[in-house]
Amino acid sequence: MSKIETKDVNLYYGDFQALKNISMQMEEHTVTALIGPSGCGKSTYLRLFNRMNDLIDNVKIEGEVFVEDENIYQKGVNVDELRMKVGMVFQKPNPFPKSIFENVAYGLRVNGINDKHIVEETVVRSLKQAALWEEVDDKLHKSAFELSGGQQQRLCIARALAISPSIVLMDEPASALDPISTAKIEELIHELKKEYTIVIVTHNMQQAGRVSDFTGFFYIGELIEFGRTVDIFTSPVKKQTENYITGRFG
Amino acid sequence: MTHLETELSNLRLELNEMWALVISQVKESQAALLNFDKEAAAEVLFKEKMVDVFELKLYRDCENIIALYNPVASDLRLTLAIIKIVLNLERIGDFAKGIAKFVDKSPRDKINPELLKVSHAEELLTSALAMLTDAKTALDNENSRMAISIFAKDSLIDEITRGANKFIGDYIIQYPTEVDEALNIHNIIRKIERMGDHCNNIAEEIVFYVEAKVLKHNKAARK
């Protein structure tokens, strides 16, 4: 069973067609990397799965987008519930101006979960899953802004995990981080896929090679090639893919 | 452990499995030759296919590691060294197969002990086996000194085999009806000499991995 899938998706920003006939399936407990040059539609495609493109004016979508076999663009879909199922981490760490504890607890509180024990348990679990617990367990009530960039990003991951999503979308999660923090995030992704399905947009092809099971190469709104990462990086089928991953263009 | 470390660790485990298989091939080829044991010979031939499978799998795994993880420094040297070590192990396995084939295909049921004695076949195979085993230990322990000690053992093999033409020639003069057998044994001696050369190559790759030194074509550096 594919966890998430698109069938013949076209997306327009006004007259501009940003995605052209994209069909792709992503299986459960896998990491799929989306690569391609700037402006090729990777982030637009990523935002399909939690309907973040709804927040942009003049967006039109054709085709079908499935999350766990449900077409999420049909009438009657509860977008708030969808966004609990599909978490997201952005390029720039964006902790709330709150304590470390309250950052992670926020998602629970806005969904009406205020039981002290449940909140505490969930915060601890999420911080452990995000490999941050040992660095913050003695300062949970300090401001999140006191953390380093890498720690803030892991806090954002913990915040996304606290509401128990089954899918996590990551839009260049390590591009603003130093190499050590990047390595920690990558190891974390490797651990998280045991419990979650992850889709990651990255400009860093070496990162795509290191962390993902499958890779989709996008170019000017089209999905040029999709396959196992090991095949894409050792013997890509399309010449365009080969040219991109070897740095000959893009 | 990082993901790359896990992959490299698995690669080394796989290499050790192939290495153990080739060691057993050389041991069994020695038993096959010295005792003219056709069963032992058949065992060596059977294992050849498994060695080939390991060779292809290890090449593929090394390729994947380079493509996906961009190893650098010692991780890169290890991956490159393993590619070369696999090549040399496969060749050693081939030579063991060649010895086993001689026993397997021979219409006789024994070999003249005098021929075995003058050819020093037992001594040579024992040396080759020791080189192969020491090389494995050297890599397991990342011990470049132990790897370097293998070159001296190869020199011993070369010294003995240098006299091969003479002692085989003398044997043929003494036993003219056994020319075929003698020439086959001469062929086997050459195979064992090549085994030693390949063990040498493996030792060079171990030093390259551990010390980042290239000993190939540089006899002076081997000391």
Short mmCIF file of C-alpha atoms in Angstrom, two decimals, chain B:
data_model
loop_
_atom_site.label_atom_id
_atom_site.label_comp_id
_atom_site.label_asym_id
_atom_site.label_seq_id
_atom_site.Cartn_x
_atom_site.Cartn_y
_atom_site.Cartn_z
CA MET B 1 27.68 4.39 14.40
CA THR B 2 26.85 6.55 11.41
CA HIS B 3 25.07 5.04 8.46
CA LEU B 4 28.31 4.97 6.45
CA GLU B 5 30.15 3.22 9.30
CA THR B 6 27.42 0.57 9.36
CA GLU B 7 27.73 0.07 5.60
CA LEU B 8 31.53 -0.23 5.79
CA SER B 9 31.25 -2.65 8.70
CA ASN B 10 28.86 -4.83 6.68
CA LEU B 11 31.24 -4.61 3.71
CA ARG B 12 34.11 -5.89 5.85
CA LEU B 13 31.99 -8.76 7.18
CA GLU B 14 31.11 -9.75 3.64
CA LEU B 15 34.76 -9.53 2.59
CA ASN B 16 35.74 -11.77 5.50
CA GLU B 17 33.21 -14.36 4.35
CA MET B 18 34.72 -14.36 0.86
CA TRP B 19 38.23 -14.49 2.32
CA ALA B 20 37.38 -17.48 4.52
CA LEU B 21 35.98 -19.24 1.48
CA VAL B 22 39.15 -18.68 -0.55
CA ILE B 23 41.33 -19.81 2.39
CA SER B 24 39.33 -23.02 2.54
CA GLN B 25 39.76 -23.45 -1.22
CA VAL B 26 43.55 -23.19 -0.92
CA LYS B 27 43.60 -25.59 2.07
CA GLU B 28 41.46 -28.11 0.25
CA SER B 29 43.48 -27.78 -2.95
CA GLN B 30 46.57 -28.64 -0.89
CA ALA B 31 44.82 -31.70 0.59
CA ALA B 32 43.58 -32.66 -2.87
CA LEU B 33 47.06 -32.49 -4.38
CA LEU B 34 49.06 -34.12 -1.58
CA ASN B 35 46.62 -36.98 -1.01
CA PHE B 36 45.28 -37.03 -4.57
CA ASP B 37 41.88 -36.67 -2.94
CA LYS B 38 39.25 -36.23 -5.64
CA GLU B 39 36.55 -35.41 -3.08
CA ALA B 40 38.56 -32.51 -1.73
CA ALA B 41 39.12 -31.40 -5.33
CA ALA B 42 35.37 -31.46 -6.00
CA GLU B 43 34.81 -29.31 -2.92
CA VAL B 44 37.21 -26.66 -4.24
CA LEU B 45 35.44 -26.62 -7.61
CA PHE B 46 32.03 -26.33 -5.94
CA LYS B 47 33.14 -23.32 -3.91
CA GLU B 48 34.33 -21.48 -7.01
CA LYS B 49 30.79 -20.40 -7.92
CA MET B 50 30.26 -18.96 -4.44
CA VAL B 51 33.50 -16.99 -4.73
CA ASP B 52 32.30 -15.54 -8.03
CA VAL B 53 28.99 -14.49 -6.46
CA PHE B 54 30.84 -12.79 -3.59
CA GLU B 55 33.08 -11.00 -6.07
CA LEU B 56 30.19 -9.47 -7.99
CA LYS B 57 28.25 -8.57 -4.83
CA LEU B 58 31.23 -6.87 -3.23
CA TYR B 59 31.99 -4.83 -6.35
CA ARG B 60 28.37 -3.70 -6.42
CA ASP B 61 28.39 -2.83 -2.71
CA CYS B 62 31.58 -0.78 -3.08
CA GLU B 63 30.11 1.04 -6.06
CA ASN B 64 26.97 1.85 -4.06
CA ILE B 65 28.95 3.11 -1.09
CA ILE B 66 30.97 5.46 -3.31
CA ALA B 67 27.85 6.68 -5.15
CA LEU B 68 25.66 7.20 -2.11
CA TYR B 69 27.97 8.18 0.70
CA ASN B 70 30.93 9.97 -0.95
CA PRO B 71 33.44 8.46 1.45
CA VAL B 72 36.65 10.37 1.97
CA ALA B 73 40.00 9.79 3.69
CA SER B 74 40.31 6.34 5.30
CA ASP B 75 36.75 5.39 4.40
CA LEU B 76 37.52 6.01 0.72
CA ARG B 77 40.87 4.18 0.96
CA LEU B 78 39.15 1.21 2.59
CA THR B 79 36.51 1.03 -0.15
CA LEU B 80 39.11 1.28 -2.92
CA ALA B 81 41.35 -1.27 -1.17
CA ILE B 82 38.48 -3.73 -0.84
CA ILE B 83 37.77 -3.52 -4.58
CA LYS B 84 41.38 -4.53 -5.29
CA ILE B 85 41.48 -7.16 -2.53
CA VAL B 86 38.36 -8.82 -3.93
CA LEU B 87 39.96 -8.96 -7.38
CA ASN B 88 43.07 -10.62 -5.96
CA LEU B 89 41.12 -13.08 -3.78
CA GLU B 90 39.11 -14.16 -6.80
CA ARG B 91 42.32 -14.85 -8.73
CA ILE B 92 43.74 -16.87 -5.83
CA GLY B 93 40.52 -18.88 -5.80
CA ASP B 94 40.95 -19.47 -9.53
CA PHE B 95 44.44 -20.88 -9.00
CA ALA B 96 43.16 -23.18 -6.25
CA LYS B 97 40.51 -24.29 -8.71
CA GLY B 98 43.24 -24.98 -11.28
CA ILE B 99 45.05 -27.27 -8.84
CA ALA B 100 41.81 -29.04 -7.96
CA LYS B 101 40.95 -29.49 -11.65
CA PHE B 102 44.26 -31.26 -12.25
CA VAL B 103 43.44 -33.79 -9.50
CA ASP B 104 39.82 -34.09 -10.53
CA LYS B 105 40.54 -34.71 -14.22
CA SER B 106 43.59 -36.95 -13.75
CA PRO B 107 43.05 -40.57 -14.84
CA ARG B 108 45.40 -41.66 -12.05
CA ASP B 109 44.45 -42.30 -8.48
CA LYS B 110 47.71 -41.16 -6.97
CA ILE B 111 50.74 -38.99 -7.61
CA ASN B 112 54.38 -40.03 -7.32
CA PRO B 113 55.53 -38.86 -3.84
CA GLU B 114 58.99 -38.23 -5.29
CA LEU B 115 57.52 -35.65 -7.67
CA LEU B 116 55.70 -33.92 -4.84
CA LYS B 117 58.94 -33.88 -2.84
CA VAL B 118 61.16 -32.37 -5.52
CA SER B 119 58.56 -29.78 -6.47
CA HIS B 120 58.22 -28.58 -2.84
CA ALA B 121 54.48 -28.33 -3.57
CA GLU B 122 53.49 -28.89 0.06
CA GLU B 123 55.90 -26.27 1.34
CA LEU B 124 54.84 -23.76 -1.30
CA LEU B 125 51.13 -24.20 -0.63
CA THR B 126 51.70 -23.93 3.10
CA SER B 127 53.54 -20.62 2.54
CA ALA B 128 50.82 -19.30 0.26
CA LEU B 129 48.18 -20.25 2.82
CA ALA B 130 50.13 -18.50 5.59
CA MET B 131 50.40 -15.34 3.46
CA LEU B 132 46.67 -15.39 2.76
CA THR B 133 45.77 -15.94 6.41
CA ASP B 134 48.24 -13.33 7.66
CA ALA B 135 46.86 -10.79 5.20
CA LYS B 136 43.35 -11.33 6.55
CA THR B 137 44.58 -10.88 10.12
CA ALA B 138 46.52 -7.78 9.09
CA LEU B 139 43.40 -6.16 7.66
CA ASP B 140 41.19 -7.23 10.59
CA ASN B 141 43.66 -5.62 13.01
CA GLU B 142 44.61 -2.77 10.65
CA ASN B 143 48.23 -3.84 11.18
CA SER B 144 50.43 -2.56 8.36
CA ARG B 145 53.59 -4.12 9.84
CA MET B 146 52.02 -7.54 9.59
CA ALA B 147 50.98 -6.75 6.01
CA ILE B 148 54.58 -5.78 5.17
CA SER B 149 55.89 -9.05 6.62
CA ILE B 150 54.01 -10.87 3.88
CA PHE B 151 56.45 -9.57 1.25
CA ALA B 152 59.27 -11.61 2.86
CA LYS B 153 57.19 -14.77 2.66
CA ASP B 154 56.61 -14.16 -1.02
CA SER B 155 60.33 -13.83 -1.55
CA LEU B 156 60.72 -17.34 -0.13
CA ILE B 157 58.14 -18.69 -2.58
CA ASP B 158 59.88 -16.93 -5.46
CA GLU B 159 63.25 -18.37 -4.39
CA ILE B 160 61.95 -21.94 -4.42
CA THR B 161 60.05 -21.59 -7.66
CA ARG B 162 63.07 -20.05 -9.39
CA GLY B 163 64.61 -23.55 -9.31
CA ALA B 164 61.43 -25.17 -10.68
CA ASN B 165 62.70 -25.61 -14.25
CA LYS B 166 65.78 -27.41 -13.01
CA PHE B 167 64.21 -29.77 -10.52
CA ILE B 168 61.31 -30.65 -12.83
CA GLY B 169 63.78 -31.15 -15.65
CA ASP B 170 65.90 -33.46 -13.47
CA TYR B 171 62.79 -35.41 -12.50
CA ILE B 172 61.79 -35.92 -16.16
CA ILE B 173 65.25 -37.23 -16.93
CA GLN B 174 64.92 -39.68 -14.04
CA TYR B 175 61.31 -40.68 -14.82
CA PRO B 176 60.84 -40.18 -18.58
CA THR B 177 57.44 -41.91 -18.64
CA GLU B 178 56.03 -39.29 -16.28
CA VAL B 179 56.58 -36.23 -18.45
CA ASP B 180 52.88 -35.30 -18.44
CA GLU B 181 52.60 -35.50 -14.69
CA ALA B 182 55.81 -33.52 -14.21
CA LEU B 183 54.69 -30.75 -16.55
CA ASN B 184 51.34 -30.55 -14.77
CA ILE B 185 53.13 -30.13 -11.47
CA HIS B 186 55.34 -27.45 -13.03
CA ASN B 187 52.15 -25.67 -14.03
CA ILE B 188 50.86 -25.98 -10.48
CA ILE B 189 54.06 -24.50 -9.07
CA ARG B 190 53.55 -21.49 -11.33
CA LYS B 191 49.98 -21.15 -10.04
CA ILE B 192 51.23 -21.17 -6.44
CA GLU B 193 53.81 -18.55 -7.34
CA ARG B 194 50.99 -16.39 -8.72
CA MET B 195 49.01 -16.98 -5.51
CA GLY B 196 51.95 -15.48 -3.65
CA ASP B 197 52.00 -12.50 -6.00
CA HIS B 198 48.32 -11.86 -5.40
CA CYS B 199 48.82 -12.08 -1.63
CA ASN B 200 51.53 -9.46 -2.11
CA ASN B 201 49.05 -7.23 -3.93
CA ILE B 202 46.60 -7.64 -1.06
CA ALA B 203 49.29 -6.65 1.42
CA GLU B 204 49.99 -3.50 -0.62
CA GLU B 205 46.31 -2.56 -0.47
CA ILE B 206 46.25 -3.05 3.31
CA VAL B 207 49.21 -0.70 3.72
CA PHE B 208 47.49 1.79 1.39
CA TYR B 209 44.35 1.67 3.54
CA VAL B 210 46.08 1.88 6.92
CA GLU B 211 48.93 4.27 6.13
CA ALA B 212 47.81 5.96 2.89
CA LYS B 213 51.11 4.82 1.35
CA VAL B 214 51.36 3.42 -2.17
CA LEU B 215 53.82 0.51 -2.31
CA LYS B 216 52.96 -0.59 -5.82
CA HIS B 217 56.01 -0.41 -8.15
CA ASN B 218 58.06 0.79 -5.19
CA LYS B 219 60.15 -2.08 -3.82
CA ALA B 220 62.31 0.21 -1.71
CA ALA B 221 59.25 1.43 0.23
CA ARG B 222 58.33 -2.16 1.18
CA LYS B 223 61.13 -2.21 3.75
#
